[in-house]
Each structure stands twice: as structure tokens, then as C-alpha cells.
mmCIF file with all atom_site columns, C-alpha atoms in Angstrom:
data_model
loop_
_atom_site.group_PDB
_atom_site.id
_atom_site.type_symbol
_atom_site.label_atom_id
_atom_site.label_alt_id
_atom_site.label_comp_id
_atom_site.label_asym_id
_atom_site.label_entity_id
_atom_site.label_seq_id
_atom_site.pdbx_PDB_ins_code
_atom_site.Cartn_x
_atom_site.Cartn_y
_atom_site.Cartn_z
_atom_site.occupancy
_atom_site.B_iso_or_equiv
_atom_site.pdbx_formal_charge
_atom_site.auth_seq_id
_atom_site.auth_comp_id
_atom_site.auth_asym_id
_atom_site.auth_atom_id
_atom_site.pdbx_PDB_model_num
ATOM 1   C CA . UNK O 1 1   ? 152.752 210.155 -105.800 1.00 39.00 ? 1   UNK O CA 1
ATOM 2   C CA . UNK O 1 2   ? 150.432 209.098 -102.691 1.00 40.00 ? 2   UNK O CA 1
ATOM 3   C CA . UNK O 1 3   ? 147.444 210.683 -102.124 1.00 45.00 ? 3   UNK O CA 1
ATOM 4   C CA . UNK O 1 4   ? 145.339 211.671 -99.042  1.00 51.00 ? 4   UNK O CA 1
ATOM 5   C CA . UNK O 1 5   ? 142.834 209.794 -96.830  1.00 52.00 ? 5   UNK O CA 1
ATOM 6   C CA . UNK O 1 6   ? 138.956 210.387 -95.945  1.00 51.00 ? 6   UNK O CA 1
ATOM 7   C CA . UNK O 1 7   ? 137.615 209.891 -92.690  1.00 52.00 ? 7   UNK O CA 1
ATOM 8   C CA . UNK O 1 8   ? 137.560 206.297 -92.875  1.00 59.00 ? 8   UNK O CA 1
ATOM 9   C CA . UNK O 1 9   ? 141.191 206.069 -93.756  1.00 56.00 ? 9   UNK O CA 1
ATOM 10  C CA . UNK O 1 10  ? 140.723 204.978 -97.443  1.00 57.00 ? 10  UNK O CA 1
ATOM 11  C CA . UNK O 1 11  ? 143.288 206.192 -99.769  1.00 56.00 ? 11  UNK O CA 1
ATOM 12  C CA . UNK O 1 12  ? 141.232 208.550 -102.403 1.00 55.00 ? 12  UNK O CA 1
ATOM 13  C CA . UNK O 1 13  ? 142.758 209.899 -105.520 1.00 54.00 ? 13  UNK O CA 1
ATOM 14  C CA . UNK O 1 14  ? 143.438 213.856 -105.488 1.00 48.00 ? 14  UNK O CA 1
ATOM 15  C CA . UNK O 1 15  ? 140.320 214.527 -107.552 1.00 47.00 ? 15  UNK O CA 1
ATOM 16  C CA . UNK O 1 16  ? 137.870 212.792 -105.092 1.00 46.00 ? 16  UNK O CA 1
ATOM 17  C CA . UNK O 1 17  ? 139.475 214.909 -102.327 1.00 44.00 ? 17  UNK O CA 1
ATOM 18  C CA . UNK O 1 18  ? 139.419 218.239 -103.761 1.00 45.00 ? 18  UNK O CA 1
ATOM 19  C CA . UNK O 1 19  ? 135.170 217.304 -103.635 1.00 47.00 ? 19  UNK O CA 1
ATOM 20  C CA . UNK O 1 20  ? 135.914 217.598 -100.056 1.00 50.00 ? 20  UNK O CA 1
ATOM 21  C CA . UNK O 1 21  ? 136.980 221.200 -100.231 1.00 52.00 ? 21  UNK O CA 1
ATOM 22  C CA . UNK O 1 22  ? 135.684 224.618 -100.023 1.00 56.00 ? 22  UNK O CA 1
ATOM 23  C CA . UNK O 1 23  ? 136.588 227.207 -102.508 1.00 63.00 ? 23  UNK O CA 1
ATOM 24  C CA . UNK O 1 24  ? 139.719 227.930 -100.953 1.00 62.00 ? 24  UNK O CA 1
ATOM 25  C CA . UNK O 1 25  ? 140.946 224.424 -101.047 1.00 54.00 ? 25  UNK O CA 1
ATOM 26  C CA . UNK O 1 26  ? 140.472 223.673 -97.163  1.00 51.00 ? 26  UNK O CA 1
ATOM 27  C CA . UNK O 1 27  ? 139.511 220.035 -96.701  1.00 46.00 ? 27  UNK O CA 1
ATOM 28  C CA . UNK O 1 28  ? 136.666 219.618 -94.434  1.00 43.00 ? 28  UNK O CA 1
ATOM 29  C CA . UNK O 1 29  ? 136.686 216.367 -93.456  1.00 41.00 ? 29  UNK O CA 1
ATOM 30  C CA . UNK O 1 30  ? 138.630 214.400 -90.813  1.00 38.00 ? 30  UNK O CA 1
ATOM 31  C CA . UNK O 1 31  ? 141.948 212.866 -92.279  1.00 38.00 ? 31  UNK O CA 1
ATOM 32  C CA . UNK O 1 32  ? 143.312 209.796 -90.835  1.00 47.00 ? 32  UNK O CA 1
ATOM 33  C CA . UNK O 1 33  ? 146.869 209.423 -90.768  1.00 57.00 ? 33  UNK O CA 1
ATOM 34  C CA . UNK O 1 34  ? 146.773 205.474 -90.827  1.00 69.00 ? 34  UNK O CA 1
ATOM 35  C CA . UNK O 1 35  ? 146.227 204.966 -94.576  1.00 71.00 ? 35  UNK O CA 1
ATOM 36  C CA . UNK O 1 36  ? 149.402 207.406 -95.731  1.00 76.00 ? 36  UNK O CA 1
ATOM 37  C CA . UNK O 1 37  ? 151.600 206.180 -93.335  1.00 80.00 ? 37  UNK O CA 1
ATOM 38  C CA . UNK O 1 38  ? 150.738 202.776 -94.286  1.00 83.00 ? 38  UNK O CA 1
ATOM 39  C CA . UNK O 1 39  ? 151.220 204.033 -97.909  1.00 83.00 ? 39  UNK O CA 1
ATOM 40  C CA . UNK O 1 40  ? 154.511 205.728 -97.486  1.00 85.00 ? 40  UNK O CA 1
ATOM 41  C CA . UNK O 1 41  ? 155.894 202.120 -95.366  1.00 89.00 ? 41  UNK O CA 1
ATOM 42  C CA . UNK O 1 42  ? 154.649 199.911 -98.261  1.00 90.00 ? 42  UNK O CA 1
ATOM 43  C CA . UNK O 1 43  ? 156.073 202.149 -100.885 1.00 90.00 ? 43  UNK O CA 1
ATOM 44  C CA . UNK O 1 44  ? 159.484 201.969 -98.642  1.00 92.00 ? 44  UNK O CA 1
ATOM 45  C CA . UNK O 1 45  ? 159.188 198.200 -98.529  1.00 92.00 ? 45  UNK O CA 1
ATOM 46  C CA . UNK O 1 46  ? 158.431 197.978 -102.545 1.00 92.00 ? 46  UNK O CA 1
ATOM 47  C CA . UNK O 1 47  ? 161.669 199.944 -103.318 1.00 90.00 ? 47  UNK O CA 1
ATOM 48  C CA . UNK O 1 48  ? 164.093 197.892 -100.564 1.00 89.00 ? 48  UNK O CA 1
ATOM 49  C CA . UNK O 1 49  ? 162.604 194.663 -102.880 1.00 87.00 ? 49  UNK O CA 1
ATOM 50  C CA . UNK O 1 50  ? 160.426 193.592 -99.557  1.00 88.00 ? 50  UNK O CA 1
ATOM 51  C CA . UNK O 1 51  ? 157.185 194.393 -101.335 1.00 89.00 ? 51  UNK O CA 1
ATOM 52  C CA . UNK O 1 52  ? 155.510 193.061 -104.322 1.00 89.00 ? 52  UNK O CA 1
ATOM 53  C CA . UNK O 1 53  ? 151.893 194.222 -104.091 1.00 86.00 ? 53  UNK O CA 1
ATOM 54  C CA . UNK O 1 54  ? 150.392 196.931 -101.531 1.00 88.00 ? 54  UNK O CA 1
ATOM 55  C CA . UNK O 1 55  ? 147.494 196.430 -99.520  1.00 85.00 ? 55  UNK O CA 1
ATOM 56  C CA . UNK O 1 56  ? 146.022 199.484 -99.045  1.00 79.00 ? 56  UNK O CA 1
ATOM 57  C CA . UNK O 1 57  ? 142.011 200.547 -98.511  1.00 73.00 ? 57  UNK O CA 1
ATOM 58  C CA . UNK O 1 58  ? 142.130 202.273 -101.995 1.00 71.00 ? 58  UNK O CA 1
ATOM 59  C CA . UNK O 1 59  ? 138.770 203.328 -103.094 1.00 70.00 ? 59  UNK O CA 1
ATOM 60  C CA . UNK O 1 60  ? 138.868 204.116 -106.801 1.00 69.00 ? 60  UNK O CA 1
ATOM 61  C CA . UNK O 1 61  ? 135.072 203.173 -108.071 1.00 69.00 ? 61  UNK O CA 1
ATOM 62  C CA . UNK O 1 62  ? 134.206 206.795 -107.383 1.00 65.00 ? 62  UNK O CA 1
ATOM 63  C CA . UNK O 1 63  ? 136.741 207.945 -109.546 1.00 75.00 ? 63  UNK O CA 1
ATOM 64  C CA . UNK O 1 64  ? 136.859 206.242 -113.097 1.00 82.00 ? 64  UNK O CA 1
ATOM 65  C CA . UNK O 1 65  ? 134.073 205.032 -115.447 1.00 88.00 ? 65  UNK O CA 1
ATOM 66  C CA . UNK O 1 66  ? 133.274 201.476 -115.297 1.00 91.00 ? 66  UNK O CA 1
ATOM 67  C CA . UNK O 1 67  ? 135.527 200.483 -117.801 1.00 93.00 ? 67  UNK O CA 1
ATOM 68  C CA . UNK O 1 68  ? 138.297 202.210 -116.070 1.00 93.00 ? 68  UNK O CA 1
ATOM 69  C CA . UNK O 1 69  ? 137.586 200.323 -112.949 1.00 91.00 ? 69  UNK O CA 1
ATOM 70  C CA . UNK O 1 70  ? 137.564 196.833 -114.796 1.00 93.00 ? 70  UNK O CA 1
ATOM 71  C CA . UNK O 1 71  ? 141.092 198.279 -116.279 1.00 94.00 ? 71  UNK O CA 1
ATOM 72  C CA . UNK O 1 72  ? 142.408 199.068 -112.721 1.00 93.00 ? 72  UNK O CA 1
ATOM 73  C CA . UNK O 1 73  ? 141.108 196.034 -111.613 1.00 91.00 ? 73  UNK O CA 1
ATOM 74  C CA . UNK O 1 74  ? 142.902 193.933 -114.034 1.00 94.00 ? 74  UNK O CA 1
ATOM 75  C CA . UNK O 1 75  ? 146.214 195.982 -113.564 1.00 94.00 ? 75  UNK O CA 1
ATOM 76  C CA . UNK O 1 76  ? 146.050 194.748 -109.754 1.00 91.00 ? 76  UNK O CA 1
ATOM 77  C CA . UNK O 1 77  ? 146.615 191.507 -111.430 1.00 93.00 ? 77  UNK O CA 1
ATOM 78  C CA . UNK O 1 78  ? 149.776 191.450 -113.223 1.00 95.00 ? 78  UNK O CA 1
ATOM 79  C CA . UNK O 1 79  ? 152.182 189.943 -110.948 1.00 93.00 ? 79  UNK O CA 1
ATOM 80  C CA . UNK O 1 80  ? 155.411 191.757 -109.518 1.00 93.00 ? 80  UNK O CA 1
ATOM 81  C CA . UNK O 1 81  ? 157.928 191.821 -112.563 1.00 92.00 ? 81  UNK O CA 1
ATOM 82  C CA . UNK O 1 82  ? 155.800 190.703 -115.064 1.00 94.00 ? 82  UNK O CA 1
ATOM 83  C CA . UNK O 1 83  ? 154.235 192.621 -117.989 1.00 96.00 ? 83  UNK O CA 1
ATOM 84  C CA . UNK O 1 84  ? 151.248 192.633 -120.031 1.00 96.00 ? 84  UNK O CA 1
ATOM 85  C CA . UNK O 1 85  ? 150.517 194.331 -123.357 1.00 95.00 ? 85  UNK O CA 1
ATOM 86  C CA . UNK O 1 86  ? 147.568 197.030 -123.703 1.00 94.00 ? 86  UNK O CA 1
ATOM 87  C CA . UNK O 1 87  ? 146.148 194.160 -126.352 1.00 92.00 ? 87  UNK O CA 1
ATOM 88  C CA . UNK O 1 88  ? 146.392 191.476 -123.851 1.00 93.00 ? 88  UNK O CA 1
ATOM 89  C CA . UNK O 1 89  ? 144.626 193.513 -121.169 1.00 94.00 ? 89  UNK O CA 1
ATOM 90  C CA . UNK O 1 90  ? 141.562 194.170 -123.806 1.00 93.00 ? 90  UNK O CA 1
ATOM 91  C CA . UNK O 1 91  ? 141.627 190.330 -124.426 1.00 91.00 ? 91  UNK O CA 1
ATOM 92  C CA . UNK O 1 92  ? 141.113 189.854 -121.001 1.00 92.00 ? 92  UNK O CA 1
ATOM 93  C CA . UNK O 1 93  ? 138.265 192.410 -120.606 1.00 92.00 ? 93  UNK O CA 1
ATOM 94  C CA . UNK O 1 94  ? 136.473 190.941 -123.311 1.00 90.00 ? 94  UNK O CA 1
ATOM 95  C CA . UNK O 1 95  ? 137.511 187.332 -123.741 1.00 86.00 ? 95  UNK O CA 1
ATOM 96  C CA . UNK O 1 96  ? 134.645 186.432 -126.086 1.00 83.00 ? 96  UNK O CA 1
ATOM 97  C CA . UNK O 1 97  ? 135.635 189.527 -128.594 1.00 81.00 ? 97  UNK O CA 1
ATOM 98  C CA . UNK O 1 98  ? 138.552 187.918 -130.986 1.00 76.00 ? 98  UNK O CA 1
ATOM 99  C CA . UNK O 1 99  ? 138.456 192.169 -131.859 1.00 77.00 ? 99  UNK O CA 1
ATOM 100 C CA . UNK O 1 100 ? 139.013 193.206 -128.280 1.00 71.00 ? 100 UNK O CA 1
ATOM 101 C CA . UNK O 1 101 ? 143.148 193.216 -128.761 1.00 71.00 ? 101 UNK O CA 1
ATOM 102 C CA . UNK O 1 102 ? 142.713 195.872 -131.378 1.00 76.00 ? 102 UNK O CA 1
ATOM 103 C CA . UNK O 1 103 ? 139.343 197.816 -130.818 1.00 82.00 ? 103 UNK O CA 1
ATOM 104 C CA . UNK O 1 104 ? 140.152 197.998 -126.821 1.00 91.00 ? 104 UNK O CA 1
ATOM 105 C CA . UNK O 1 105 ? 143.784 198.365 -126.491 1.00 90.00 ? 105 UNK O CA 1
ATOM 106 C CA . UNK O 1 106 ? 143.878 202.073 -127.249 1.00 91.00 ? 106 UNK O CA 1
ATOM 107 C CA . UNK O 1 107 ? 140.924 202.869 -124.241 1.00 93.00 ? 107 UNK O CA 1
ATOM 108 C CA . UNK O 1 108 ? 142.849 200.088 -122.205 1.00 94.00 ? 108 UNK O CA 1
ATOM 109 C CA . UNK O 1 109 ? 145.848 202.734 -122.776 1.00 94.00 ? 109 UNK O CA 1
ATOM 110 C CA . UNK O 1 110 ? 143.598 206.148 -121.955 1.00 94.00 ? 110 UNK O CA 1
ATOM 111 C CA . UNK O 1 111 ? 142.253 204.148 -118.488 1.00 94.00 ? 111 UNK O CA 1
ATOM 112 C CA . UNK O 1 112 ? 146.006 203.681 -117.549 1.00 94.00 ? 112 UNK O CA 1
ATOM 113 C CA . UNK O 1 113 ? 146.882 207.011 -118.087 1.00 92.00 ? 113 UNK O CA 1
ATOM 114 C CA . UNK O 1 114 ? 143.928 207.905 -115.572 1.00 90.00 ? 114 UNK O CA 1
ATOM 115 C CA . UNK O 1 115 ? 144.893 205.715 -113.397 1.00 88.00 ? 115 UNK O CA 1
ATOM 116 C CA . UNK O 1 116 ? 145.231 207.957 -110.134 1.00 84.00 ? 116 UNK O CA 1
ATOM 117 C CA . UNK O 1 117 ? 147.344 205.874 -108.143 1.00 85.00 ? 117 UNK O CA 1
ATOM 118 C CA . UNK O 1 118 ? 149.818 204.435 -110.849 1.00 86.00 ? 118 UNK O CA 1
ATOM 119 C CA . UNK O 1 119 ? 152.367 202.864 -108.223 1.00 88.00 ? 119 UNK O CA 1
ATOM 120 C CA . UNK O 1 120 ? 149.536 201.208 -106.166 1.00 88.00 ? 120 UNK O CA 1
ATOM 121 C CA . UNK O 1 121 ? 147.700 200.208 -109.534 1.00 90.00 ? 121 UNK O CA 1
ATOM 122 C CA . UNK O 1 122 ? 150.750 198.846 -111.386 1.00 94.00 ? 122 UNK O CA 1
ATOM 123 C CA . UNK O 1 123 ? 149.895 200.528 -114.671 1.00 94.00 ? 123 UNK O CA 1
ATOM 124 C CA . UNK O 1 124 ? 153.681 200.580 -115.195 1.00 95.00 ? 124 UNK O CA 1
ATOM 125 C CA . UNK O 1 125 ? 153.504 197.066 -116.005 1.00 97.00 ? 125 UNK O CA 1
ATOM 126 C CA . UNK O 1 126 ? 151.179 197.366 -119.245 1.00 96.00 ? 126 UNK O CA 1
ATOM 127 C CA . UNK O 1 127 ? 153.632 197.565 -122.455 1.00 96.00 ? 127 UNK O CA 1
ATOM 128 C CA . UNK O 1 128 ? 153.167 198.105 -126.461 1.00 93.00 ? 128 UNK O CA 1
ATOM 129 C CA . UNK O 1 129 ? 152.689 194.766 -128.214 1.00 90.00 ? 129 UNK O CA 1
ATOM 130 C CA . UNK O 1 130 ? 156.158 194.990 -129.345 1.00 91.00 ? 130 UNK O CA 1
ATOM 131 C CA . UNK O 1 131 ? 157.511 195.051 -125.984 1.00 92.00 ? 131 UNK O CA 1
ATOM 132 C CA . UNK O 1 132 ? 158.217 198.604 -125.740 1.00 94.00 ? 132 UNK O CA 1
ATOM 133 C CA . UNK O 1 133 ? 157.792 200.959 -123.436 1.00 94.00 ? 133 UNK O CA 1
ATOM 134 C CA . UNK O 1 134 ? 154.746 203.426 -124.131 1.00 90.00 ? 134 UNK O CA 1
ATOM 135 C CA . UNK O 1 135 ? 152.872 205.821 -122.026 1.00 86.00 ? 135 UNK O CA 1
ATOM 136 C CA . UNK O 1 136 ? 153.114 206.416 -118.366 1.00 87.00 ? 136 UNK O CA 1
ATOM 137 C CA . UNK O 1 137 ? 151.521 209.390 -116.829 1.00 84.00 ? 137 UNK O CA 1
ATOM 138 C CA . UNK O 1 138 ? 154.719 209.590 -114.324 1.00 84.00 ? 138 UNK O CA 1
ATOM 139 C CA . UNK O 1 139 ? 156.818 209.610 -117.651 1.00 87.00 ? 139 UNK O CA 1
ATOM 140 C CA . UNK O 1 140 ? 158.734 207.094 -119.803 1.00 92.00 ? 140 UNK O CA 1
ATOM 141 C CA . UNK O 1 141 ? 161.649 207.214 -117.407 1.00 92.00 ? 141 UNK O CA 1
ATOM 142 C CA . UNK O 1 142 ? 159.762 206.244 -114.102 1.00 91.00 ? 142 UNK O CA 1
ATOM 143 C CA . UNK O 1 143 ? 158.453 203.481 -115.947 1.00 93.00 ? 143 UNK O CA 1
ATOM 144 C CA . UNK O 1 144 ? 161.814 201.936 -117.138 1.00 94.00 ? 144 UNK O CA 1
ATOM 145 C CA . UNK O 1 145 ? 163.240 202.648 -113.381 1.00 94.00 ? 145 UNK O CA 1
ATOM 146 C CA . UNK O 1 146 ? 159.956 200.866 -111.927 1.00 93.00 ? 146 UNK O CA 1
ATOM 147 C CA . UNK O 1 147 ? 159.866 197.961 -114.075 1.00 95.00 ? 147 UNK O CA 1
ATOM 148 C CA . UNK O 1 148 ? 163.904 197.615 -113.857 1.00 94.00 ? 148 UNK O CA 1
ATOM 149 C CA . UNK O 1 149 ? 163.757 197.493 -110.053 1.00 93.00 ? 149 UNK O CA 1
ATOM 150 C CA . UNK O 1 150 ? 161.247 194.589 -110.453 1.00 93.00 ? 150 UNK O CA 1
ATOM 151 C CA . UNK O 1 151 ? 163.546 192.805 -112.962 1.00 92.00 ? 151 UNK O CA 1
ATOM 152 C CA . UNK O 1 152 ? 166.597 193.274 -110.727 1.00 90.00 ? 152 UNK O CA 1
ATOM 153 C CA . UNK O 1 153 ? 164.944 191.892 -107.932 1.00 83.00 ? 153 UNK O CA 1
ATOM 154 C CA . UNK O 1 154 ? 163.742 188.941 -109.812 1.00 79.00 ? 154 UNK O CA 1
ATOM 155 C CA . UNK O 1 155 ? 167.419 188.456 -111.005 1.00 81.00 ? 155 UNK O CA 1
ATOM 156 C CA . UNK O 1 156 ? 169.258 188.753 -107.810 1.00 80.00 ? 156 UNK O CA 1
ATOM 157 C CA . UNK O 1 157 ? 166.333 186.394 -106.144 1.00 74.00 ? 157 UNK O CA 1
ATOM 158 C CA . UNK O 1 158 ? 166.637 183.853 -108.826 1.00 67.00 ? 158 UNK O CA 1
ATOM 159 C CA . UNK O 1 159 ? 162.879 184.424 -109.819 1.00 64.00 ? 159 UNK O CA 1
ATOM 160 C CA . UNK O 1 160 ? 161.377 184.692 -113.268 1.00 58.00 ? 160 UNK O CA 1
ATOM 161 C CA . UNK O 1 161 ? 158.859 187.076 -114.122 1.00 51.00 ? 161 UNK O CA 1
ATOM 162 C CA . UNK O 1 162 ? 157.600 186.896 -117.767 1.00 44.00 ? 162 UNK O CA 1
ATOM 163 C CA . UNK O 1 163 ? 155.408 188.606 -119.975 1.00 44.00 ? 163 UNK O CA 1
ATOM 164 C CA . UNK O 1 164 ? 152.946 185.494 -119.886 1.00 42.00 ? 164 UNK O CA 1
ATOM 165 C CA . UNK O 1 165 ? 151.008 184.315 -116.845 1.00 36.00 ? 165 UNK O CA 1
#
């Protein structure tokens, strides 16, 4: 799901917006329509096969831990139609730690699960070491749909995605 924005027009996760509400759930900041409109337009372009990444004013730093933000930045680097394993992301986060692939993979998975904007910060592109689809906050069926959408465009266009960059 796409979220709303703060007064600067940046997309904010729902938890951040809740902090701007009173006890009745009424939001007391001036919300600008620009970011949600842009997000909806870009999502439509993505599903039409005309957009391969999102260019939106996303503010996640206030939402996650330092580690989660590091993982989310890594997720944003995975190209359209390509996948990475949880262990691969762990090794990218700690390249000097030979054990990172095993010890941090589970933490990477938890950070993916906490991703508040899963289409925009593409955690659906992270798979198990054996290539199986595992875990996704919106359900494995949605993860499979998103990956198949990207793979189908690559096949139709003649471009090749890969599991390793």
C-alpha cells in the first residue's frame, strides 16, 4: 500500500503519520497531494511496464533502525528484474565479514519484513539462497506476481535480468 505525505510532500510510512494524529486519529498536519499522486502515477507506470524504479521523496530514516535503513538502501540498489538472496545482501552490508552471509541473513529478512513501502523499496526482489520465494509482508503470492511481472517484461523486451550483478 502507498502511504500519505507530510507537509513537505515526502512519502511517510503509516507509523510516522500516526505520530501526527490526535487521540481520535485525526491528522493535524497539512498534507500535500503531490507525493501520493506521483506515487500512484509511478505505480501505474510500473505495472504498465514503463517504469523500472521509483523516484519519490521517501523518508524512512525516522521509521527504522540504522540496520534496517542500511538494508532498505541496499534493496533500492537491486535492479528491476533481478534478485538477490538474503545472504548476498548480508555480505554486501558487511563485505569484510566472511560469516555475514549466514549470521546476518535472518536480520536482513526481518528488515525486509519491516519495510514500510515494499513496492517502492523493492524487498520482493530478495529470495532464499536456494532460489525459493520466502517471506513477504504482502504475502508470497504478491511477491511472486511482482517478480513474474518484472521477468515477463524482461523476456518480452529482450533484456536479461540476473540473480547476480
